[in-house]
PDB file of C-alpha atoms in Angstrom:
ATOM      1  CA  MET A  30      46.365  10.224 -39.972  1.00 43.00           C
ATOM      2  CA  ALA A  31      46.148   9.981 -36.197  1.00 42.00           C
ATOM      3  CA  SER A  32      42.348   9.847 -36.284  1.00 43.00           C
ATOM      4  CA  SER A  33      42.554   7.003 -38.782  1.00 41.00           C
ATOM      5  CA  ASP A  34      44.812   5.091 -36.412  1.00 41.00           C
ATOM      6  CA  ALA A  35      42.487   5.840 -33.523  1.00 42.00           C
ATOM      7  CA  ARG A  36      39.530   4.512 -35.493  1.00 41.00           C
ATOM      8  CA  GLY A  37      41.554   1.463 -36.462  1.00 46.00           C
ATOM      9  CA  THR A  38      42.578   0.574 -32.914  1.00 45.00           C
ATOM     10  CA  ALA A  39      39.220   1.185 -31.220  1.00 51.00           C
ATOM     11  CA  PRO A  40      37.416  -1.673 -33.034  1.00 49.00           C
ATOM     12  CA  ARG A  41      40.311  -4.028 -32.276  1.00 55.00           C
ATOM     13  CA  ALA A  42      40.132  -3.098 -28.600  1.00 54.00           C
ATOM     14  CA  ARG A  43      36.374  -3.687 -28.602  1.00 50.00           C
ATOM     15  CA  ARG A  44      36.849  -7.048 -30.336  1.00 57.00           C
ATOM     16  CA  ALA A  45      39.427  -8.069 -27.723  1.00 64.00           C
ATOM     17  CA  ASP A  46      37.016  -7.056 -24.940  1.00 66.00           C
ATOM     18  CA  ALA A  47      34.222  -8.978 -26.654  1.00 61.00           C
ATOM     19  CA  ARG A  48      36.416 -12.089 -26.947  1.00 64.00           C
ATOM     20  CA  ARG A  49      37.247 -11.860 -23.227  1.00 71.00           C
ATOM     21  CA  SER A  50      33.541 -11.451 -22.388  1.00 69.00           C
ATOM     22  CA  ILE A  51      32.577 -14.399 -24.549  1.00 67.00           C
ATOM     23  CA  ALA A  52      35.289 -16.541 -22.974  1.00 71.00           C
ATOM     24  CA  ALA A  53      34.129 -15.510 -19.487  1.00 76.00           C
ATOM     25  CA  ILE A  54      30.500 -16.265 -20.385  1.00 75.00           C
ATOM     26  CA  LEU A  55      31.339 -19.679 -21.845  1.00 73.00           C
ATOM     27  CA  ASP A  56      33.504 -20.548 -18.847  1.00 78.00           C
ATOM     28  CA  ALA A  57      30.815 -19.407 -16.416  1.00 81.00           C
ATOM     29  CA  ALA A  58      28.068 -21.258 -18.306  1.00 78.00           C
ATOM     30  CA  THR A  59      30.082 -24.462 -18.421  1.00 78.00           C
ATOM     31  CA  ASP A  60      31.005 -24.236 -14.732  1.00 81.00           C
ATOM     32  CA  CYS A  61      27.593 -23.118 -13.447  1.00 82.00           C
ATOM     33  CA  LEU A  62      25.556 -25.574 -15.469  1.00 78.00           C
ATOM     34  CA  ALA A  63      27.873 -28.460 -14.613  1.00 79.00           C
ATOM     35  CA  ARG A  64      27.269 -27.696 -10.927  1.00 83.00           C
ATOM     36  CA  ASP A  65      23.551 -27.033 -11.289  1.00 82.00           C
ATOM     37  CA  PRO A  66      21.639 -27.614 -14.554  1.00 75.00           C
ATOM     38  CA  GLU A  67      18.840 -25.417 -13.119  1.00 76.00           C
ATOM     39  CA  MET A  68      21.139 -22.368 -12.970  1.00 77.00           C
ATOM     40  CA  SER A  69      19.471 -19.256 -14.368  1.00 78.00           C
ATOM     41  CA  ILE A  70      20.774 -16.989 -17.111  1.00 75.00           C
ATOM     42  CA  ALA A  71      21.058 -14.210 -14.502  1.00 79.00           C
ATOM     43  CA  ASP A  72      23.271 -16.448 -12.315  1.00 82.00           C
ATOM     44  CA  ILE A  73      25.497 -17.285 -15.282  1.00 83.00           C
ATOM     45  CA  ALA A  74      25.797 -13.605 -16.204  1.00 81.00           C
ATOM     46  CA  ALA A  75      26.720 -12.747 -12.599  1.00 85.00           C
ATOM     47  CA  ALA A  76      29.334 -15.523 -12.483  1.00 86.00           C
ATOM     48  CA  ALA A  77      30.820 -14.201 -15.738  1.00 83.00           C
ATOM     49  CA  GLY A  78      30.872 -10.661 -14.375  1.00 83.00           C
ATOM     50  CA  VAL A  79      28.557  -9.333 -17.093  1.00 78.00           C
ATOM     51  CA  GLY A  80      24.933  -8.230 -17.249  1.00 73.00           C
ATOM     52  CA  ARG A  81      22.206 -10.295 -18.843  1.00 66.00           C
ATOM     53  CA  ILE A  82      22.102  -7.936 -21.828  1.00 62.00           C
ATOM     54  CA  THR A  83      25.845  -8.422 -22.343  1.00 65.00           C
ATOM     55  CA  LEU A  84      25.433 -12.169 -22.021  1.00 65.00           C
ATOM     56  CA  TYR A  85      22.711 -12.242 -24.670  1.00 62.00           C
ATOM     57  CA  GLY A  86      24.652  -9.842 -26.879  1.00 57.00           C
ATOM     58  CA  HIS A  87      27.900 -11.759 -26.745  1.00 52.00           C
ATOM     59  CA  PHE A  88      26.782 -15.320 -26.489  1.00 56.00           C
ATOM     60  CA  ARG A  89      27.378 -16.772 -29.930  1.00 57.00           C
ATOM     61  CA  THR A  90      26.436 -20.432 -29.614  1.00 65.00           C
ATOM     62  CA  ILE A  91      24.395 -20.168 -32.793  1.00 62.00           C
ATOM     63  CA  ALA A  92      27.375 -18.724 -34.674  1.00 67.00           C
ATOM     64  CA  ARG A  93      29.486 -21.697 -33.553  1.00 73.00           C
ATOM     65  CA  ALA A  94      26.720 -24.052 -34.580  1.00 74.00           C
ATOM     66  CA  ASP A  95      26.479 -22.354 -37.947  1.00 73.00           C
ATOM     67  CA  ALA A  96      30.229 -22.834 -38.516  1.00 80.00           C
ATOM     68  CA  ILE A  97      30.025 -26.545 -37.687  1.00 84.00           C
ATOM     69  CA  LEU A  98      26.991 -27.014 -39.899  1.00 83.00           C
ATOM     70  CA  ASP A  99      28.684 -25.069 -42.724  1.00 85.00           C
ATOM     71  CA  ALA A 100      31.342 -27.779 -42.685  1.00 90.00           C
ATOM     72  CA  THR A 101      28.713 -30.544 -42.949  1.00 91.00           C
ATOM     73  CA  ASP A 102      28.393 -32.033 -46.433  1.00 94.00           C
ATOM     74  CA  THR A 103      24.726 -31.857 -47.423  1.00 92.00           C
ATOM     75  CA  THR A 104      25.319 -32.695 -51.081  1.00 95.00           C
ATOM     76  CA  GLY A 105      24.532 -35.976 -52.789  1.00 95.00           C
ATOM     77  CA  ASP A 106      21.728 -38.333 -51.849  1.00 96.00           C
ATOM     78  CA  PRO A 107      19.256 -36.456 -49.596  1.00 97.00           C
ATOM     79  CA  ARG A 108      18.888 -39.430 -47.212  1.00 97.00           C
ATOM     80  CA  ASP A 109      22.661 -39.612 -46.681  1.00 97.00           C
ATOM     81  CA  ALA A 110      22.894 -35.826 -46.396  1.00 96.00           C
ATOM     82  CA  LEU A 111      20.113 -35.879 -43.789  1.00 96.00           C
ATOM     83  CA  ALA A 112      22.053 -38.454 -41.741  1.00 97.00           C
ATOM     84  CA  ARG A 113      25.188 -36.270 -41.837  1.00 96.00           C
ATOM     85  CA  LEU A 114      23.238 -33.137 -40.910  1.00 94.00           C
ATOM     86  CA  ILE A 115      21.554 -34.920 -38.000  1.00 94.00           C
ATOM     87  CA  ALA A 116      24.907 -36.215 -36.731  1.00 94.00           C
ATOM     88  CA  SER A 117      26.383 -32.697 -36.771  1.00 92.00           C
ATOM     89  CA  SER A 118      23.249 -31.183 -35.267  1.00 88.00           C
ATOM     90  CA  TRP A 119      23.124 -33.773 -32.493  1.00 90.00           C
ATOM     91  CA  GLN A 120      26.768 -33.078 -31.646  1.00 86.00           C
ATOM     92  CA  LEU A 121      25.792 -29.435 -31.071  1.00 83.00           C
ATOM     93  CA  VAL A 122      22.577 -30.198 -29.184  1.00 82.00           C
ATOM     94  CA  HIS A 123      24.437 -32.573 -26.891  1.00 80.00           C
ATOM     95  CA  GLU A 124      27.352 -30.168 -26.383  1.00 77.00           C
ATOM     96  CA  PHE A 125      25.068 -27.255 -25.506  1.00 76.00           C
ATOM     97  CA  ARG A 126      22.272 -29.209 -23.782  1.00 74.00           C
ATOM     98  CA  ASN A 127      22.605 -27.428 -20.427  1.00 72.00           C
ATOM     99  CA  ILE A 128      22.642 -24.030 -22.092  1.00 70.00           C
ATOM    100  CA  LEU A 129      19.533 -24.988 -24.050  1.00 71.00           C
ATOM    101  CA  GLN A 130      17.779 -26.086 -20.864  1.00 71.00           C
ATOM    102  CA  ALA A 131      18.647 -22.755 -19.227  1.00 69.00           C
ATOM    103  CA  ALA A 132      17.358 -20.905 -22.282  1.00 69.00           C
ATOM    104  CA  HIS A 133      14.061 -22.825 -22.107  1.00 68.00           C
ATOM    105  CA  ARG A 134      13.634 -21.646 -18.517  1.00 69.00           C
ATOM    106  CA  GLU A 135      14.376 -18.005 -19.360  1.00 65.00           C
ATOM    107  CA  LEU A 136      13.095 -17.388 -22.886  1.00 66.00           C
ATOM    108  CA  PRO A 137       9.726 -17.848 -24.586  1.00 70.00           C
ATOM    109  CA  ALA A 138       9.447 -20.739 -27.055  1.00 72.00           C
ATOM    110  CA  GLU A 139       9.028 -18.298 -29.965  1.00 73.00           C
ATOM    111  CA  ARG A 140      12.365 -16.652 -29.138  1.00 68.00           C
ATOM    112  CA  ILE A 141      14.158 -20.004 -28.981  1.00 68.00           C
ATOM    113  CA  ARG A 142      12.619 -21.073 -32.287  1.00 68.00           C
ATOM    114  CA  GLY A 143      13.576 -17.695 -33.800  1.00 68.00           C
ATOM    115  CA  VAL A 144      17.201 -18.171 -32.795  1.00 66.00           C
ATOM    116  CA  HIS A 145      17.151 -21.560 -34.497  1.00 72.00           C
ATOM    117  CA  ASP A 146      15.591 -20.252 -37.722  1.00 74.00           C
ATOM    118  CA  PRO A 147      18.891 -19.822 -39.628  1.00 70.00           C
ATOM    119  CA  LEU A 148      19.823 -23.388 -38.733  1.00 76.00           C
ATOM    120  CA  LEU A 149      16.368 -24.707 -39.595  1.00 84.00           C
ATOM    121  CA  ARG A 150      16.609 -23.171 -43.056  1.00 87.00           C
ATOM    122  CA  ARG A 151      19.360 -25.720 -43.775  1.00 88.00           C
ATOM    123  CA  VAL A 152      17.018 -28.554 -42.860  1.00 92.00           C
ATOM    124  CA  GLN A 153      14.185 -27.016 -44.866  1.00 94.00           C
ATOM    125  CA  SER A 154      16.430 -26.613 -47.906  1.00 95.00           C
ATOM    126  CA  LEU A 155      17.569 -30.233 -47.694  1.00 96.00           C
ATOM    127  CA  ILE A 156      13.975 -31.424 -47.314  1.00 97.00           C
ATOM    128  CA  GLY A 157      12.969 -29.379 -50.362  1.00 97.00           C
ATOM    129  CA  ARG A 158      15.764 -30.926 -52.397  1.00 97.00           C
ATOM    130  CA  GLY A 159      14.688 -34.386 -51.241  1.00 97.00           C
ATOM    131  CA  GLN A 160      11.069 -33.653 -52.138  1.00 97.00           C
ATOM    132  CA  ARG A 161      12.018 -32.487 -55.635  1.00 96.00           C
ATOM    133  CA  ALA A 162      14.113 -35.639 -56.106  1.00 96.00           C
ATOM    134  CA  GLY A 163      11.247 -37.854 -54.918  1.00 96.00           C
ATOM    135  CA  THR A 164      13.365 -39.105 -52.013  1.00 96.00           C
ATOM    136  CA  PHE A 165      11.267 -37.368 -49.349  1.00 98.00           C
ATOM    137  CA  ARG A 166       7.509 -37.215 -49.213  1.00 97.00           C
ATOM    138  CA  SER A 167       5.859 -34.263 -50.878  1.00 96.00           C
ATOM    139  CA  ASP A 168       2.328 -34.920 -49.603  1.00 96.00           C
ATOM    140  CA  LEU A 169       3.175 -33.003 -46.423  1.00 97.00           C
ATOM    141  CA  PRO A 170       4.368 -29.382 -46.324  1.00 97.00           C
ATOM    142  CA  ARG A 171       8.102 -28.829 -46.145  1.00 96.00           C
ATOM    143  CA  GLN A 172       7.603 -26.562 -43.107  1.00 94.00           C
ATOM    144  CA  TRP A 173       5.804 -29.373 -41.255  1.00 96.00           C
ATOM    145  CA  LEU A 174       8.658 -31.804 -41.952  1.00 97.00           C
ATOM    146  CA  THR A 175      11.104 -29.149 -40.723  1.00 94.00           C
ATOM    147  CA  THR A 176       9.086 -28.712 -37.530  1.00 92.00           C
ATOM    148  CA  THR A 177       9.087 -32.489 -37.111  1.00 96.00           C
ATOM    149  CA  ALA A 178      12.900 -32.569 -37.329  1.00 94.00           C
ATOM    150  CA  PHE A 179      13.248 -29.652 -34.863  1.00 88.00           C
ATOM    151  CA  SER A 180      10.804 -31.195 -32.390  1.00 90.00           C
ATOM    152  CA  LEU A 181      12.350 -34.648 -32.581  1.00 94.00           C
ATOM    153  CA  MET A 182      15.860 -33.270 -31.988  1.00 90.00           C
ATOM    154  CA  HIS A 183      14.677 -31.464 -28.868  1.00 85.00           C
ATOM    155  CA  ALA A 184      12.685 -34.479 -27.667  1.00 92.00           C
ATOM    156  CA  ALA A 185      15.844 -36.584 -28.012  1.00 93.00           C
ATOM    157  CA  ALA A 186      17.771 -34.002 -25.974  1.00 88.00           C
ATOM    158  CA  GLU A 187      15.159 -34.227 -23.217  1.00 87.00           C
ATOM    159  CA  ASP A 188      15.237 -38.036 -23.273  1.00 93.00           C
ATOM    160  CA  ALA A 189      19.042 -38.077 -23.186  1.00 91.00           C
ATOM    161  CA  ALA A 190      19.074 -35.615 -20.259  1.00 86.00           C
ATOM    162  CA  ALA A 191      16.550 -37.795 -18.400  1.00 90.00           C
ATOM    163  CA  GLY A 192      18.546 -40.973 -19.092  1.00 93.00           C
ATOM    164  CA  ARG A 193      15.843 -42.559 -21.265  1.00 96.00           C
ATOM    165  CA  ILE A 194      18.217 -42.869 -24.212  1.00 96.00           C
ATOM    166  CA  LYS A 195      21.986 -42.932 -24.430  1.00 95.00           C
ATOM    167  CA  PRO A 196      23.403 -39.712 -25.933  1.00 92.00           C
ATOM    168  CA  GLY A 197      25.600 -41.821 -28.214  1.00 94.00           C
ATOM    169  CA  ASP A 198      22.507 -43.528 -29.662  1.00 96.00           C
ATOM    170  CA  ALA A 199      20.494 -40.355 -30.248  1.00 96.00           C
ATOM    171  CA  ALA A 200      21.749 -39.392 -33.727  1.00 96.00           C
ATOM    172  CA  GLY A 201      20.993 -42.881 -35.058  1.00 97.00           C
ATOM    173  CA  LEU A 202      17.533 -42.897 -33.469  1.00 97.00           C
ATOM    174  CA  ILE A 203      16.725 -39.444 -34.837  1.00 97.00           C
ATOM    175  CA  THR A 204      17.989 -40.377 -38.305  1.00 97.00           C
ATOM    176  CA  ALA A 205      15.998 -43.622 -38.427  1.00 98.00           C
ATOM    177  CA  THR A 206      12.840 -41.891 -37.222  1.00 98.00           C
ATOM    178  CA  LEU A 207      13.094 -38.946 -39.628  1.00 97.00           C
ATOM    179  CA  GLN A 208      14.018 -41.071 -42.616  1.00 96.00           C
ATOM    180  CA  ALA A 209      10.965 -43.235 -41.951  1.00 97.00           C
ATOM    181  CA  ALA A 210       8.778 -40.152 -41.502  1.00 97.00           C
ATOM    182  CA  PHE A 211      10.147 -38.478 -44.641  1.00 98.00           C
ATOM    183  CA  THR A 212       9.840 -41.548 -46.916  1.00 97.00           C
ATOM    184  CA  PRO A 213       7.083 -41.140 -49.519  1.00 96.00           C
ATOM    185  CA  PRO A 214       3.986 -43.279 -48.910  1.00 93.00           C
ATOM    186  CA  ALA A 215       4.245 -46.706 -50.546  1.00 86.00           C
ATOM    187  CA  ASP A 216       0.818 -46.453 -52.159  1.00 64.00           C
ATOM    188  CA  GLY A 217       1.826 -43.348 -54.082  1.00 57.00           C
ATOM    189  CA  HIS A 218      -1.243 -41.448 -52.889  1.00 54.00           C
ATOM    190  CA  HIS A 219      -0.581 -37.923 -51.793  1.00 52.00           C
ATOM    191  CA  ALA A 220      -2.886 -35.713 -49.770  1.00 49.00           C
TER     192      ALA A 220
END
C-alpha cells in the first residue's frame, strides 16, 4: 500500500514542479521579450532558471493555442467559420508574437512549421469542408491553401510588429484576403 501511495504522490510532485517551471518560463519570456524582442531562447531559459532543454520541454504555448482553438466554433458556413478561426488564431499570434520572433531566430523553419502542424490541420479540415461544399475553390490543392493561410498569418504578424498594419486590423485583413483567395473562380474553370 505504501508503494502505491509513493507512486501516487511522485507524479503529483513532478506536475507541481512542471507547473512552477512553466510559470517561471512564461514570466521570464514575457519580461525578457518586453525588454528586448531580440532576446534569445538561451537568455530566457537563464532568466527562468532552467536549461534550454527544460524550456523546450515545458513550454506549452501550442497546448494553450490548441485549447483556445478547440473553443472556436468552426461549424456552419465555411466562410463564417474561417473568419472565426482567423480571429482566434490572430489573437494567439498577437499574444505570442515576441515568442514567435525568438523561435524564428533559434529554430529552423521546418521545426516551427512542424510545431504548427496540429493547428494547421484545423485549417486544412475547414478548407476541405469548404471545397466539398463549393464555398472554397477546389482547383488548387488543399495543402496549398493551408500554406497560404499559414504564410499570410505570419506575414501579418511581421507587418504588425513593424508598424505597417495595426494589430487590431490584422484579423479583418487576413480574413478578407483569404476569403478572396479561397473563392472559386467566377468562370467556373478549374485547373
